[in-house]
Short mmCIF file of C-alpha atoms in Angstrom, two decimals:
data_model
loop_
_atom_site.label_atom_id
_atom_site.label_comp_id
_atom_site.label_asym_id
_atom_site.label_seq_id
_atom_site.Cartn_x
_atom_site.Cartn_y
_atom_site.Cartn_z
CA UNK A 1 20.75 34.93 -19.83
CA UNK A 2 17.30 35.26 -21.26
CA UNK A 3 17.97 31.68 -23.03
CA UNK A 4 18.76 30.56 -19.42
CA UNK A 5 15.65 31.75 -17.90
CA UNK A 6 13.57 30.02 -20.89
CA UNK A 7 15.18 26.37 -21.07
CA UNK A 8 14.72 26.42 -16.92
CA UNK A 9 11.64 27.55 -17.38
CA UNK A 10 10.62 24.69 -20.11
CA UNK A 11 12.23 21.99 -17.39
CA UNK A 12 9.94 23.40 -14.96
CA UNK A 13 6.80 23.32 -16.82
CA UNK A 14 8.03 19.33 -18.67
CA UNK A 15 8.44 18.32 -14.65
CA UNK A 16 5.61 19.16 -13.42
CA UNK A 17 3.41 17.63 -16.11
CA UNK A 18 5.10 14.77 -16.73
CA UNK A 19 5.31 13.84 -13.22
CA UNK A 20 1.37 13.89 -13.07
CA UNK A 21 0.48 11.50 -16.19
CA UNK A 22 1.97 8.36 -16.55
CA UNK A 23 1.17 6.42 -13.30
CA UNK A 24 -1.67 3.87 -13.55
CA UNK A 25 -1.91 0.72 -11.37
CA UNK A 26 -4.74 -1.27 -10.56
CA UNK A 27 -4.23 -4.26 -8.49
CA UNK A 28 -6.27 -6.93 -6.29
CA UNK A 29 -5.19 -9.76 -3.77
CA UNK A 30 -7.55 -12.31 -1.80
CA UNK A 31 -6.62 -14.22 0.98
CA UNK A 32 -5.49 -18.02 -0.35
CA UNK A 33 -8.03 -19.42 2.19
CA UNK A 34 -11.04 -16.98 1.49
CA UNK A 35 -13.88 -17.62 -0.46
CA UNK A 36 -15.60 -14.64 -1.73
CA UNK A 37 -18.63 -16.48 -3.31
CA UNK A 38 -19.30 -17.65 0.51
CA UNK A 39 -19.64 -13.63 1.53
CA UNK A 40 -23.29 -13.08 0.88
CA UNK A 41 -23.89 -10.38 3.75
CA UNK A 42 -21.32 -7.22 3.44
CA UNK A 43 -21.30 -3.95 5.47
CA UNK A 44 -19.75 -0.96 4.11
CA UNK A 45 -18.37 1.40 6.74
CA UNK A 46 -17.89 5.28 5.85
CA UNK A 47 -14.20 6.22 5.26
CA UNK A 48 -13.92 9.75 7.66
CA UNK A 49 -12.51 11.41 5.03
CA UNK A 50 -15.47 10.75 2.14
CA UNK A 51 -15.48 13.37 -0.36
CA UNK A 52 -17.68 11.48 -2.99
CA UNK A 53 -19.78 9.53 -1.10
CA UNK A 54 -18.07 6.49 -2.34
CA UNK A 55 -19.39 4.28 0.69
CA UNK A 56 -22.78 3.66 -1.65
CA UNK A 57 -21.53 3.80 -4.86
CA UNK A 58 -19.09 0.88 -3.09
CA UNK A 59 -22.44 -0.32 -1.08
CA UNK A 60 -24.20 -0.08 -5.09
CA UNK A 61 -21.47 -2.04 -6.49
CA UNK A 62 -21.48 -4.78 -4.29
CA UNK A 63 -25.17 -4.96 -4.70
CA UNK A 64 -24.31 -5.64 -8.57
CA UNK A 65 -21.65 -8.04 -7.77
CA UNK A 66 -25.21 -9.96 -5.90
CA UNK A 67 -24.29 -9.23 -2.13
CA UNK A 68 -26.69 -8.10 0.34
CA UNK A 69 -25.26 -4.92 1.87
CA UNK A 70 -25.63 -1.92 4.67
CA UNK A 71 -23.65 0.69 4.19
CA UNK A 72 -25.34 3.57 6.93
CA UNK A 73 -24.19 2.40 10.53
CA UNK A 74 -20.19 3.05 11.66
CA UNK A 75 -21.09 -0.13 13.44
CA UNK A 76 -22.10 -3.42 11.31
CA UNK A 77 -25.13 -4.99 12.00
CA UNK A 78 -24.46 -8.62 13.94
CA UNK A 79 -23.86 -11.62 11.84
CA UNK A 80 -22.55 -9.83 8.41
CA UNK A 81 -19.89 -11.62 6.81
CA UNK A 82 -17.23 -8.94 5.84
CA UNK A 83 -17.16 -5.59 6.80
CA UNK A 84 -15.61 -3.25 3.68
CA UNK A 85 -13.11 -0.48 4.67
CA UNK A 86 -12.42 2.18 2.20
CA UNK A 87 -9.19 4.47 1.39
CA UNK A 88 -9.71 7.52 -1.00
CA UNK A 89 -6.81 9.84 -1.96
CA UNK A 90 -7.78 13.03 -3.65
CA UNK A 91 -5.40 15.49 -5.74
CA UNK A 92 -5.97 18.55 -7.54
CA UNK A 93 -5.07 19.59 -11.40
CA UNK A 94 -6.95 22.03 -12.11
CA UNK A 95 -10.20 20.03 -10.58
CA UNK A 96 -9.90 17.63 -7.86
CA UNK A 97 -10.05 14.33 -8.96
CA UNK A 98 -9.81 10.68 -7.65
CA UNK A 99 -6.34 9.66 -7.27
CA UNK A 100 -6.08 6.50 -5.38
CA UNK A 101 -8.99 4.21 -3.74
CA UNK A 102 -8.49 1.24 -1.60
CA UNK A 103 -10.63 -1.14 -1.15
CA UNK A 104 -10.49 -4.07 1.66
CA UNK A 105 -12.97 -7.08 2.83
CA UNK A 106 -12.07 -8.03 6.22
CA UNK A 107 -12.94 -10.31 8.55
CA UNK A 108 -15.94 -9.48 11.00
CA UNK A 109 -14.42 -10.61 14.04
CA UNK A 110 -10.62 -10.58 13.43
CA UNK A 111 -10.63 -7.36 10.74
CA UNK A 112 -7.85 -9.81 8.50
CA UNK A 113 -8.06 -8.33 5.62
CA UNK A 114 -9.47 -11.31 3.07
CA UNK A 115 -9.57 -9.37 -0.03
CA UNK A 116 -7.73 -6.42 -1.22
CA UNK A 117 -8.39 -4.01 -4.09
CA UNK A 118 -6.75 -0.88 -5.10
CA UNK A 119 -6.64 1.51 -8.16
CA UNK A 120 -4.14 4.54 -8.95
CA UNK A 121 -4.65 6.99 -11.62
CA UNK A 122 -2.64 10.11 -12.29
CA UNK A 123 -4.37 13.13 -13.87
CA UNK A 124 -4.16 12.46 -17.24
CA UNK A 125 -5.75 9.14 -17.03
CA UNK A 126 -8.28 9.91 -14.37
CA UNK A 127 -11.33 8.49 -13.56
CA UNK A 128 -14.55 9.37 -12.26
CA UNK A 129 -15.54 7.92 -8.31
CA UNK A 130 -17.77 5.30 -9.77
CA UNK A 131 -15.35 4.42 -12.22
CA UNK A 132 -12.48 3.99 -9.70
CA UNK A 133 -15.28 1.86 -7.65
CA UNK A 134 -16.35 0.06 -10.12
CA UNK A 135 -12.58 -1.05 -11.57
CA UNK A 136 -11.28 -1.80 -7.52
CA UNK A 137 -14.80 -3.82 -6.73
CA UNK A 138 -14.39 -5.57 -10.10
CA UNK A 139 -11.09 -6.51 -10.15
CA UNK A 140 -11.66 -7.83 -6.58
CA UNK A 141 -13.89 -10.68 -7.71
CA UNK A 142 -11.70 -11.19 -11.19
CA UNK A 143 -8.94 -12.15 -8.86
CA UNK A 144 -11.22 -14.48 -7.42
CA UNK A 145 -12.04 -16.18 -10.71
CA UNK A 146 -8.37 -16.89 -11.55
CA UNK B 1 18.62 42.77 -17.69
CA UNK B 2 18.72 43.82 -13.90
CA UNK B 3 14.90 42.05 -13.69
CA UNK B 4 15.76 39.05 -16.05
CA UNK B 5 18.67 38.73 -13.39
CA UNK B 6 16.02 38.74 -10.48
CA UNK B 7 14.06 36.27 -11.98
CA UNK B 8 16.86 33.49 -12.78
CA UNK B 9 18.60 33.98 -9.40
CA UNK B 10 15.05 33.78 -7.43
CA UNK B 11 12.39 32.66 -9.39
CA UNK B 12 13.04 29.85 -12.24
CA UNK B 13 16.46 28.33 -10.93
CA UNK B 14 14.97 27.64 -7.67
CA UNK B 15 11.77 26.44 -9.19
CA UNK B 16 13.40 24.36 -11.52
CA UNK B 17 15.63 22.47 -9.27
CA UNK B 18 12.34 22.34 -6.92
CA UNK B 19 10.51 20.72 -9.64
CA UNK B 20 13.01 18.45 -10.90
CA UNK B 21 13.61 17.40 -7.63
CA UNK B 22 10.47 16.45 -6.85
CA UNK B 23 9.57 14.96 -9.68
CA UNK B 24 12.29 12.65 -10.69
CA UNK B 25 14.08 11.13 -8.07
CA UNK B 26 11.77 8.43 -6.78
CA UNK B 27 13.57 4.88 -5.35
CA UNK B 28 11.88 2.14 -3.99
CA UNK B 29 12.35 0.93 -0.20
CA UNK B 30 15.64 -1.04 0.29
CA UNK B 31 15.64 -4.43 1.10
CA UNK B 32 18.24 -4.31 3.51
CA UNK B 33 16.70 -1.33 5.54
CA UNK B 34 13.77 -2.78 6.04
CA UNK B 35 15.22 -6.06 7.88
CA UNK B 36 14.25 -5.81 11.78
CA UNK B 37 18.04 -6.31 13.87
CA UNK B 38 17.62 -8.16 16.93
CA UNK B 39 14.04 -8.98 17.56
CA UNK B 40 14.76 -9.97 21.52
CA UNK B 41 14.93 -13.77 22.32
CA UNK B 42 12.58 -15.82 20.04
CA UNK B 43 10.94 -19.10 20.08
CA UNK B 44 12.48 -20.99 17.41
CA UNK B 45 9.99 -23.60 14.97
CA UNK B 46 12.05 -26.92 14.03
CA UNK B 47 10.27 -26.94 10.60
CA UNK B 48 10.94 -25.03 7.21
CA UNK B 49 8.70 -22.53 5.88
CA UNK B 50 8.51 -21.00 2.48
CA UNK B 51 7.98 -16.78 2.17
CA UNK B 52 5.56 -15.60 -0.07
CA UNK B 53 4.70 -11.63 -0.45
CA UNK B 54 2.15 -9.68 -2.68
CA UNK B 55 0.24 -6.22 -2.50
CA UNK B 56 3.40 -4.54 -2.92
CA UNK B 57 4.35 -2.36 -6.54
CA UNK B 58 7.09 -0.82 -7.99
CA UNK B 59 8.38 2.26 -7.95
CA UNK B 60 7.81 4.03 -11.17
CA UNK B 61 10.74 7.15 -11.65
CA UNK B 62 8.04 9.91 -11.24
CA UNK B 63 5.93 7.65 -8.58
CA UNK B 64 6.49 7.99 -4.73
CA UNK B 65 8.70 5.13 -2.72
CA UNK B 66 6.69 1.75 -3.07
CA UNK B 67 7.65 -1.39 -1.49
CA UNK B 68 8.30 -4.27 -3.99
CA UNK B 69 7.09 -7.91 -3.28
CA UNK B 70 10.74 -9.34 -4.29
CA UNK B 71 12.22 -7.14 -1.96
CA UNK B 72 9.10 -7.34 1.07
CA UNK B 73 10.17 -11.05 0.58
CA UNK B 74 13.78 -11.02 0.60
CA UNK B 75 13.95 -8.83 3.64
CA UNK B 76 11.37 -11.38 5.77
CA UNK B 77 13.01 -14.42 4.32
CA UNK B 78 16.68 -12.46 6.14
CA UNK B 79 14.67 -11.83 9.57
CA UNK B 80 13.70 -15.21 9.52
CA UNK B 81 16.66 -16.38 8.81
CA UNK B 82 18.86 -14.39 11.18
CA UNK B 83 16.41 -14.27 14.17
CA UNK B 84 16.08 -17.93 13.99
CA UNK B 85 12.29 -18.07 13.66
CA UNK B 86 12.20 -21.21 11.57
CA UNK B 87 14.94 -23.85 11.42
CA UNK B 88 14.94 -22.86 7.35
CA UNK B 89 13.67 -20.89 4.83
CA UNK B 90 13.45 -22.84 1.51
CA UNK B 91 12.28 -21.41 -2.44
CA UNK B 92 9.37 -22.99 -4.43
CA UNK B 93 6.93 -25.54 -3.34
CA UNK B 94 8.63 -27.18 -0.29
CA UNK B 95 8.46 -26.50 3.07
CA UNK B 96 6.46 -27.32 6.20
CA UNK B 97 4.60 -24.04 6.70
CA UNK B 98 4.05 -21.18 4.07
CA UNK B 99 4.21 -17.77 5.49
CA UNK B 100 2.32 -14.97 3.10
CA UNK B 101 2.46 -11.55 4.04
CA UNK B 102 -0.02 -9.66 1.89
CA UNK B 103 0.78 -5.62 1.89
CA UNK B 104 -3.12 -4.62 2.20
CA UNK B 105 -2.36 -0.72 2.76
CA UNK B 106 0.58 1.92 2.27
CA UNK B 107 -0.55 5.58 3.45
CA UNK B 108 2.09 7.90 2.06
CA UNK B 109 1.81 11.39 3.14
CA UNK B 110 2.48 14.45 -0.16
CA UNK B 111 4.11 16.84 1.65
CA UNK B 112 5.82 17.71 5.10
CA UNK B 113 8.51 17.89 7.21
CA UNK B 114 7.82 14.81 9.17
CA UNK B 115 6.90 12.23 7.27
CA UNK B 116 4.87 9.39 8.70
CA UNK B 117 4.03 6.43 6.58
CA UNK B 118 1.40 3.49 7.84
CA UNK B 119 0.87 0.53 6.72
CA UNK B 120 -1.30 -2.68 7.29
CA UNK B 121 -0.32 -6.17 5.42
CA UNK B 122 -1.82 -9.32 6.57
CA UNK B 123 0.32 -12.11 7.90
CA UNK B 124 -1.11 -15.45 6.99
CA UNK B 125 0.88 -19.13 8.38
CA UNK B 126 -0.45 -22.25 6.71
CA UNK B 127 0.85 -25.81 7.52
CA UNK B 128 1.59 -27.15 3.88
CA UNK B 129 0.69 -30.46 4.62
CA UNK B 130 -3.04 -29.97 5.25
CA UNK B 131 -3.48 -26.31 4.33
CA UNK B 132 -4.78 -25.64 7.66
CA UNK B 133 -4.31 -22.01 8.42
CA UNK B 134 -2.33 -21.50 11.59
CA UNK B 135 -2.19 -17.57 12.14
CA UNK B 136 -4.20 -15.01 10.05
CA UNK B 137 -3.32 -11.48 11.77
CA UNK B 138 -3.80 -7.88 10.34
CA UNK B 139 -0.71 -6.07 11.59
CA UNK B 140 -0.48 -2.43 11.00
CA UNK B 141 3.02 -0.23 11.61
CA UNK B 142 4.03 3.14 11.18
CA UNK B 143 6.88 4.96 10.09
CA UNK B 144 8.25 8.22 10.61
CA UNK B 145 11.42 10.36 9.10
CA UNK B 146 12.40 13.68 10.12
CA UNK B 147 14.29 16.67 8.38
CA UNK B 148 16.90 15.67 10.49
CA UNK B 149 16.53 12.19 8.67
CA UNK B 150 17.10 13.55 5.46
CA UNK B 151 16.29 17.43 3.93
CA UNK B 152 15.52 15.77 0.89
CA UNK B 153 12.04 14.97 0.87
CA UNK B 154 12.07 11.62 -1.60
CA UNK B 155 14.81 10.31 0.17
CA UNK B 156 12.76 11.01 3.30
CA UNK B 157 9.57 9.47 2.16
CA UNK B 158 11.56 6.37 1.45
CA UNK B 159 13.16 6.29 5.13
CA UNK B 160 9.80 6.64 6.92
CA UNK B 161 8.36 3.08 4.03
CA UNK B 162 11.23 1.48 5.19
CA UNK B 163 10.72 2.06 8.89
CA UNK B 164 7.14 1.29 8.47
CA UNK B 165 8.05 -1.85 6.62
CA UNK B 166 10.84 -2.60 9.39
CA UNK B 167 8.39 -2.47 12.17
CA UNK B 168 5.99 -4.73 10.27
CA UNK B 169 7.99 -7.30 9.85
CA UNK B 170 9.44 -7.28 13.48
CA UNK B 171 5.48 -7.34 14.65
CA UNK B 172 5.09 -10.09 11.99
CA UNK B 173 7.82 -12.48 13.42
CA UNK B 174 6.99 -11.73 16.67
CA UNK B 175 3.80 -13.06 16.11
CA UNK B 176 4.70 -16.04 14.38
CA UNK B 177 7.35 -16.68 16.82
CA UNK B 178 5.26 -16.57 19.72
CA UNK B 179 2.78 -19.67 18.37
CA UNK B 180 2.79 -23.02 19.79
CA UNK B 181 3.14 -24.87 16.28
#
């Protein structure tokens, strides 16, 4: 019996870390039609749910990539180019950490979505806010160099 | 031995199977559930289109349900097909029109009786022959599966993708459908 107890045990504890290390994705998509090069005005609106404030390290990122941006007003000032929508998922092991940020350029008037970007780490292979910001914003504009 | 008993009984079996069930039993979102039935009468284009998907991923076998961009693709490229929204679907670079369908957002909840999933892709229609973009339309759905769906909660999370993938497409097509090409 006491073996019993042990093995289950052991499958408990090789579940429940295994099932937080392995997954890592990081993907990005633009619109066939859309030109990011021609998006020199962005506005960054604040995700409701912002536990980092990622909307500037997003806003600071963009900046890098060259882009004029505001970031402060839920409304975007007239005339921008894209607005930027956020997603962040959060998950705790044993701190919270970052697990999943989405990142989308959309159309001003329409909200299409003209440029997707989205990273997924598990614990093990987490990353910091500005990490996971700067690997989404990055591999935005890779895709766009392909 | 009476507490070792306790323990395997109500503490570690439970836990294990728990654990094992959570962690291991992942599948991605069928093809064939997340084809639309009847979509009411539709306006059928005389032209072919082609069906291209991305923005999906895999499902991993310790990830949650995903939505693969074969299977996205399959399941429009069937709608299409059996709703009469094109006169054809054809494969590789023919076609009169290209429809992509670019999965942009999939919100999964962790935990929960009820699960809702909502997603956004964004339905794009070109006309091949001048690349002129006839529709661009962000089209968000939701998805929900009960308890009474399924008590298991993978097999629930995948119900409520597929639902939220069903009613996608069936916005999608309705969409398409409804344009004066």
């Amino acid at each position: 019996m006491n073996k019993l107890v042990k093995l289950l045990l052991l499958l408990c504890i090789t579940a429940a870390i295994t099932s937080g290390c392995a997954v890592n994705r990081a993907t990005a998509h633009i619109d066939p039609a859309t030109n990011l090069s021609a998006l020199k005005t962005l506005h960054v609106r604040k995700f409701a749910d912002d536990n980092a404030n990622t909307e500037t390290l997003i806003a600071d990122r963009l900046r890098a990539q060259g882009v004029k941006v505001t970031a402060d007003p839920q409304t975007p000032p007239a005339g921008v180019d894209g607005v930027v929508t956020y997603v962040e998922k959060w998950m705790w092991d044993i701190t919270m950490y970052m697990l999943e940020l989405t990142v989308v350029i959309r159309d001003p008037q329409s909200d299409f979505p003209l440029a997707t970007g989205n990273s997924y780490h598990t614990s093990l292979t987490r990353k910091s806010p500005k990490e996971m910001v700067d690997e989404v914003i990055g591999n935005i504009y890779k895709e766009q160099n392909k | 031995m009476i507490r070792q008993n306790h323990i395997c009984k109500h503490v570690a079996a439970p836990a294990a199977a728990l654990a094992l069930l959570l962690a291991g039993c992942a599948s991605p979102a069928n093809r064939q559930a997340m084809i639309p039935q009847v979509l009411g009468p539709l306006q059928t284009h005389p032209y072919s289109v082609r069906v291209q998907s991305s923005g999906g991923s895999d499902t991993g076998a310790l990830d949650s349900s995903n939505i693969s961009d074969a299977d996205l693709k399959s399941a429009i490229e069937e709608a299409v097909v059996s709703n009469k929204v094109f006169k054809s679907v054809v494969q590789g670079k023919d076609g009169d029109y290209e429809l992509s369908v670019r999965v942009t957002s999939l919100s999964k909840p962790i935990i929960g009786f009820s699960f809702t999933v909502d997603m956004e892709a964004a339905w794009s229609l070109l006309k091949v022959s001048d690349r002129s973009v006839v529709m661009r339309k962000s089209i968000k759905s939701s998805g929900t599966a009960t308890a009474g769906d399924s008590l298991v909660g993978v097999t629930r999370l995948r119900l409520a993708v597929e639902a939220s993938a069903r009613d996608n497409i069936s916005q999608g097509l309705q969409a398409v459908s409804a344009l004066k090409l």
